[in-house]
Coordinates of C-alpha atoms and ligand atoms in Angstrom, one line a residue:
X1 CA 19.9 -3.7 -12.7
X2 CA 20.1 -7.5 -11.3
X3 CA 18.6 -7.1 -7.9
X4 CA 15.3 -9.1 -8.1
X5 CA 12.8 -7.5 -5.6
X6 CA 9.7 -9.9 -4.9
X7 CA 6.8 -8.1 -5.6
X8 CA 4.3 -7.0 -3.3
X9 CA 0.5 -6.2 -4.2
X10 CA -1.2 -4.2 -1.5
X11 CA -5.2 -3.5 -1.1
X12 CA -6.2 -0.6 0.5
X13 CA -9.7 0.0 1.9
X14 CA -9.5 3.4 2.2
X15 CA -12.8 4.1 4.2
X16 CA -14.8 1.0 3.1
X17 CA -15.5 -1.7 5.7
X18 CA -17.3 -3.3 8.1
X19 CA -17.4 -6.6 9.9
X20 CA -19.3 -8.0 7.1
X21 CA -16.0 -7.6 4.8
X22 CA -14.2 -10.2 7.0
X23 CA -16.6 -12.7 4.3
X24 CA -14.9 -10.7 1.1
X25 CA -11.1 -11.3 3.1
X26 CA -12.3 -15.3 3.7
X27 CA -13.5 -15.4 -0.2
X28 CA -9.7 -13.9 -0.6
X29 CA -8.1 -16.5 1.7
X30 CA -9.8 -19.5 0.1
X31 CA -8.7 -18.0 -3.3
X32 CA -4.9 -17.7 -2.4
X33 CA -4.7 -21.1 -0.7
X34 CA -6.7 -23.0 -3.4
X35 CA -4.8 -22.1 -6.4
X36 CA -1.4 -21.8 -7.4
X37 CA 0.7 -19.9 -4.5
X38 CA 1.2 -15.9 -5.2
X39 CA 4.4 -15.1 -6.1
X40 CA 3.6 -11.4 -4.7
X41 CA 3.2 -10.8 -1.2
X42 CA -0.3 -9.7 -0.4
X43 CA -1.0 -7.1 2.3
X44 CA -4.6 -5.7 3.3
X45 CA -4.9 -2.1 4.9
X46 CA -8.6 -1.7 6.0
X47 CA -9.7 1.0 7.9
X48 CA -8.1 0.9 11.7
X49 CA -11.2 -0.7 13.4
X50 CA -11.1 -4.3 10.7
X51 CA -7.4 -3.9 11.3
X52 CA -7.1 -6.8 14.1
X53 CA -9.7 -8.8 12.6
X54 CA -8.0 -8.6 9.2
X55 CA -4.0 -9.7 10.6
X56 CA -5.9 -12.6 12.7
X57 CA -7.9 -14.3 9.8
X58 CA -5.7 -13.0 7.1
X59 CA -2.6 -14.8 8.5
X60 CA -3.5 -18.3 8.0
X61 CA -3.8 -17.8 4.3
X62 CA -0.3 -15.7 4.1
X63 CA -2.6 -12.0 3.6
X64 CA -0.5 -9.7 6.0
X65 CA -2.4 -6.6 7.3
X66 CA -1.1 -2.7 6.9
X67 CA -2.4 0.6 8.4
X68 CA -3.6 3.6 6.4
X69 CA -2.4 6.2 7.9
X70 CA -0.3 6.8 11.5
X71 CA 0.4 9.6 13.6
X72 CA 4.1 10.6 14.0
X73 CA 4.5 10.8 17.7
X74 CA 4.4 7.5 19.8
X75 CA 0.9 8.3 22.4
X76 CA -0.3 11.6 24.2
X77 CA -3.2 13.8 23.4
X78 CA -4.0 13.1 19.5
X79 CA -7.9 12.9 20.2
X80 CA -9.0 10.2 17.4
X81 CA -5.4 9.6 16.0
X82 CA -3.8 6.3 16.2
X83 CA 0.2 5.9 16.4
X84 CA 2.4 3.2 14.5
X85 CA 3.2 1.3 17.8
X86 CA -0.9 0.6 18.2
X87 CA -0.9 -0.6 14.3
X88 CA 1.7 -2.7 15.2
X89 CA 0.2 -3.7 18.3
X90 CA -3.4 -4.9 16.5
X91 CA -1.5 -7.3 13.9
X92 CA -0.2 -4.8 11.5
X93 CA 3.5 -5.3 9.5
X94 CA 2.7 -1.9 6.8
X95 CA 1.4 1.5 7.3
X96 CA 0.5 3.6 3.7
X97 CA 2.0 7.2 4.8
X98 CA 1.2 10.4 2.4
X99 CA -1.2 9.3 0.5
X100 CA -3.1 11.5 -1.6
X101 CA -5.9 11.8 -0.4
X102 CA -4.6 12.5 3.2
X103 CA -2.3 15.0 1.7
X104 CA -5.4 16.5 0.2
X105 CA -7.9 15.9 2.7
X106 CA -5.7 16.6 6.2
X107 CA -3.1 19.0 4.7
X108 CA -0.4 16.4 5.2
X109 CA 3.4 18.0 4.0
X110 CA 6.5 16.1 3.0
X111 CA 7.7 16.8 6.1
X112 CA 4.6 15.5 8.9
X113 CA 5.2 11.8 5.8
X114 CA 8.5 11.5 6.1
X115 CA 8.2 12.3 10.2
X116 CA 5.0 8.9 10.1
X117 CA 7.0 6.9 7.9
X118 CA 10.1 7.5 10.9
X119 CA 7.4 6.4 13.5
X120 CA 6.8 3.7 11.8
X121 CA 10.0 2.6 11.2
X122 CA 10.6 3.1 15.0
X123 CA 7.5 0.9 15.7
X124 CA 8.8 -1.8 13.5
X125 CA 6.5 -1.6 10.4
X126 CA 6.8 -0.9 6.9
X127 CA 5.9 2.4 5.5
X128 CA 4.5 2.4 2.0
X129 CA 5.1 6.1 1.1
X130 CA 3.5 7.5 -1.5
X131 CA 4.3 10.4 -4.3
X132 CA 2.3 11.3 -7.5
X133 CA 1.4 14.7 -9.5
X134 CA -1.8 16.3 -10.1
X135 CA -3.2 16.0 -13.6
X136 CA -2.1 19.8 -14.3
X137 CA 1.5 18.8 -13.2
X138 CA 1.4 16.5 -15.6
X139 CA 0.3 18.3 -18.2
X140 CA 2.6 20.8 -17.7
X141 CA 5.3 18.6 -18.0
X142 CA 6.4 18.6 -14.3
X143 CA 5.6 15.1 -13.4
X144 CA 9.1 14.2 -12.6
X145 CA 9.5 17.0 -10.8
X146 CA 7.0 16.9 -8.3
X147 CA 7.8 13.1 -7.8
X148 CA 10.9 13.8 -7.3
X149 CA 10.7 16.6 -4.9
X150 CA 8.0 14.6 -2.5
X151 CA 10.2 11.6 -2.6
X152 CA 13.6 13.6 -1.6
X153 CA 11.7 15.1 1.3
X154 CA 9.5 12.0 2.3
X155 CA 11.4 9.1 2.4
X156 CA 13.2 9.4 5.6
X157 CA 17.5 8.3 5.9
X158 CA 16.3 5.5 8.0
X159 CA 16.0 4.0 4.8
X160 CA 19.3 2.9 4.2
X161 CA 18.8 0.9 7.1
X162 CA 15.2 -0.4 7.6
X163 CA 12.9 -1.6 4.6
X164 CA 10.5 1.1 3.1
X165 CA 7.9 0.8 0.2
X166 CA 7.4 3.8 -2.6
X167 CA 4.4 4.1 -4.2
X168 CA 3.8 6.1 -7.0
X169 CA 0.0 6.9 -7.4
X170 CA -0.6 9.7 -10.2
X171 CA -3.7 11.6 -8.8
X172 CA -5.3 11.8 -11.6
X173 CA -5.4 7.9 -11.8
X174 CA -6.8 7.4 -8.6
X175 CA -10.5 6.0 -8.4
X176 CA -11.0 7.3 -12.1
X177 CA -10.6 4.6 -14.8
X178 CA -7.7 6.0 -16.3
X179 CA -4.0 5.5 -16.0
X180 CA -0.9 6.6 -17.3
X181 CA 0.8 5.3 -20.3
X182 CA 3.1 2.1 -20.0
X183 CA 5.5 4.3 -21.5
X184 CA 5.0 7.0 -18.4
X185 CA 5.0 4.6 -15.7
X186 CA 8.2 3.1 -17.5
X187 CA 9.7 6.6 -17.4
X188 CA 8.3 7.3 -14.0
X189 CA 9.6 4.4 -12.2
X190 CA 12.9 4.6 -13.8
X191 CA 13.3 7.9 -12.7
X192 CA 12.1 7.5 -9.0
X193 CA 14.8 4.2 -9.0
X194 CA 17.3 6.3 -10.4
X195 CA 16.9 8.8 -7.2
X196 CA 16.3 5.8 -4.8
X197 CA 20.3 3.8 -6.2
X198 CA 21.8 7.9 -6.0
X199 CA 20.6 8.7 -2.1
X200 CA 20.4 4.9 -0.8
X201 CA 23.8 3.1 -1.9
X202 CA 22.9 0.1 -0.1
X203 CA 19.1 -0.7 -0.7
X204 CA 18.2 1.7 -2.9
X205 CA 18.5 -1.2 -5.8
X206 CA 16.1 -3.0 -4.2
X207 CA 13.7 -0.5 -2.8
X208 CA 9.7 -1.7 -4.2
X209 CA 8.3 0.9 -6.5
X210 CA 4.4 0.1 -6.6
X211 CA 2.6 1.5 -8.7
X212 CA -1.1 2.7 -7.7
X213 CA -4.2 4.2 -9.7
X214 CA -7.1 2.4 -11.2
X215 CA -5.0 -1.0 -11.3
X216 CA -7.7 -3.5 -12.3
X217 CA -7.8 -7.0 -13.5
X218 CA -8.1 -5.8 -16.8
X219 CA -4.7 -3.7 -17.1
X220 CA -3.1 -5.2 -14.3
X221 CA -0.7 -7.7 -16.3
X222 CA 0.5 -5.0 -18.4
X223 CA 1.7 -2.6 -15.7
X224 CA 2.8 -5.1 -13.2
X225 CA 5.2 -6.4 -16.0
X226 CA 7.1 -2.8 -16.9
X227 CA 10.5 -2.6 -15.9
X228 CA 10.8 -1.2 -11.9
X229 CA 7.2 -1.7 -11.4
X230 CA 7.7 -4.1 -7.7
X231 CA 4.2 -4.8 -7.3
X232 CA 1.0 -2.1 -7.2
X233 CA -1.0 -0.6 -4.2
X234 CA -4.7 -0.9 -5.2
X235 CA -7.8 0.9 -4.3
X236 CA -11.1 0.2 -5.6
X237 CA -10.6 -3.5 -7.3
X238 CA -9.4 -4.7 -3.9
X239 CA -12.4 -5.0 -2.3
X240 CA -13.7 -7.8 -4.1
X241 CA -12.0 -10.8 -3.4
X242 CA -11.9 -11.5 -7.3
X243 CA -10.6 -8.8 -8.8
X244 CA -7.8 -8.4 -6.2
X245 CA -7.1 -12.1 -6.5
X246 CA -6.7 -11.6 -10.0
X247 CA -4.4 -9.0 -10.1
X248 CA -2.5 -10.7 -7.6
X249 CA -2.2 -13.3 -10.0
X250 CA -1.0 -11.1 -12.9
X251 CA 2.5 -10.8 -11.2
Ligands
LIG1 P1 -8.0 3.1 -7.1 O1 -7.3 1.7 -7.4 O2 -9.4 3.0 -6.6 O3 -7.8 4.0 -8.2 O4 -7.2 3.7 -5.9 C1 -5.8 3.7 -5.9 C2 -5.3 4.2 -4.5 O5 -5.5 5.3 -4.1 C3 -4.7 3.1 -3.7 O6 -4.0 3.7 -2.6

């Protein structure tokens, strides 16, 4: 495959973050415009009340700002949800739909990702979708499978048109110091770009695979260099301006 796809390193906050973490996104800022340039595009997705702050002082030093989650109609009675259009409307370019732990946590389908990553299309942002399998999935051999159900059902056809980010984040890698082989990433990634080029003729070449679970400063030059790997969507080590600047330079 020659399509080069810049990559793209995300940080997300989950539910970290206060007004005192602007100084953590400044130490960032100063990092990125002191040394070499990135050659990844950096995006930040703290929790929705940092979101403005973060897109207004992120901007000057290139750091673009993403949601964490949206709800998939447009406004109306959603007591304490938030819809892509007001993402969009506080600074935000990315949303992270399906992830894990709001699969887990809120009961979130294939279907209700795939019908937030359409509103967010319709608003005008960027979903980062995200797939992975449990650690008995896994281990029963059924990684590929489960991957590659989620994605078939998430990713909405919009796609072919609009720009949409995969992220494959093993659960079992998430928040817990391990991660998968460079071997099963490899053969992860290849697979999920294989199903990407077969249902999206047009972009799916150059659709960005990140991959996501315990990416740290230490491992991050060796995953962020296997084949299909466009970049990684980091938890944990991006909440310190150092470690996520240095895995941002590791691309
Ligand atoms: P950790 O990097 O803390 O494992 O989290 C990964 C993740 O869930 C990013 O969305």
């Amino acid at each position: 495959m020659t399509t080069t796809i810049s990559p793209l390193i995300a940080g997300n906050w989950k539910m970290n973050g206060t007004r005192s973490s602007l100084d953590e996104l400044a130490a960032l800022a100063s990092l990125l415009t002191t040394g070499e340039a990135p050659r990844a595009i950096v995006v930040v997705c703290p929790p929705a009340t940092m979101l403005a702050a973060v897109a207004r002082h992120g901007a000057t030093a290139g750091i673009q700002a993403g949601g964490q989650d949206c709800h998939a109609e447009s406004h109306g009675a959603h007591t304490g949800d938030i819809s892509a259009g007001m993402l969009a409307d506080a600074g935000a370019q990315y949303v992270i739909v399906g992830h894990s732990e709001r699969r887990a946590d809120h009961g979130e389908t294939d279907e209700l990702v795939r019908a937030k990553a359409e509103a967010a299309i319709g608003a005008g942002l960027k979903p980062i979708i995200c797939v992975g399998e449990t650690e008995s999935q896994r281990d029963s051999g059924a990684a590929e499978t489960v991957v590659s159900a989620q994605l078939a059902a998430s990713i909405p056809d919009a796609a072919e048109q609009h720009e949409v980010i995969v992220a494959y984040e093993p659960i079992w890698a998430i928040g817990t110091g391990r991660t998968p082989t460079v071997q099963e990433i490899t053969a992860m990634h290849a697979s999920i770009r294989a199903q990407l080029v077969a249902r999206f003729a047009d972009r799916g070449p150059s659709i960005r695979i990140l991959y996501g679970g315990s990416l740290k400063p230490q491992n991050a030059r060796e995953i962020l260099e296997v084949e299909n790997v466009n970049g990684g969507l980091v938890g944990g080590a991006s909440l310190l301006a150092r470690d996520f600047y240095t895995i941002i330079s590791a691309v």
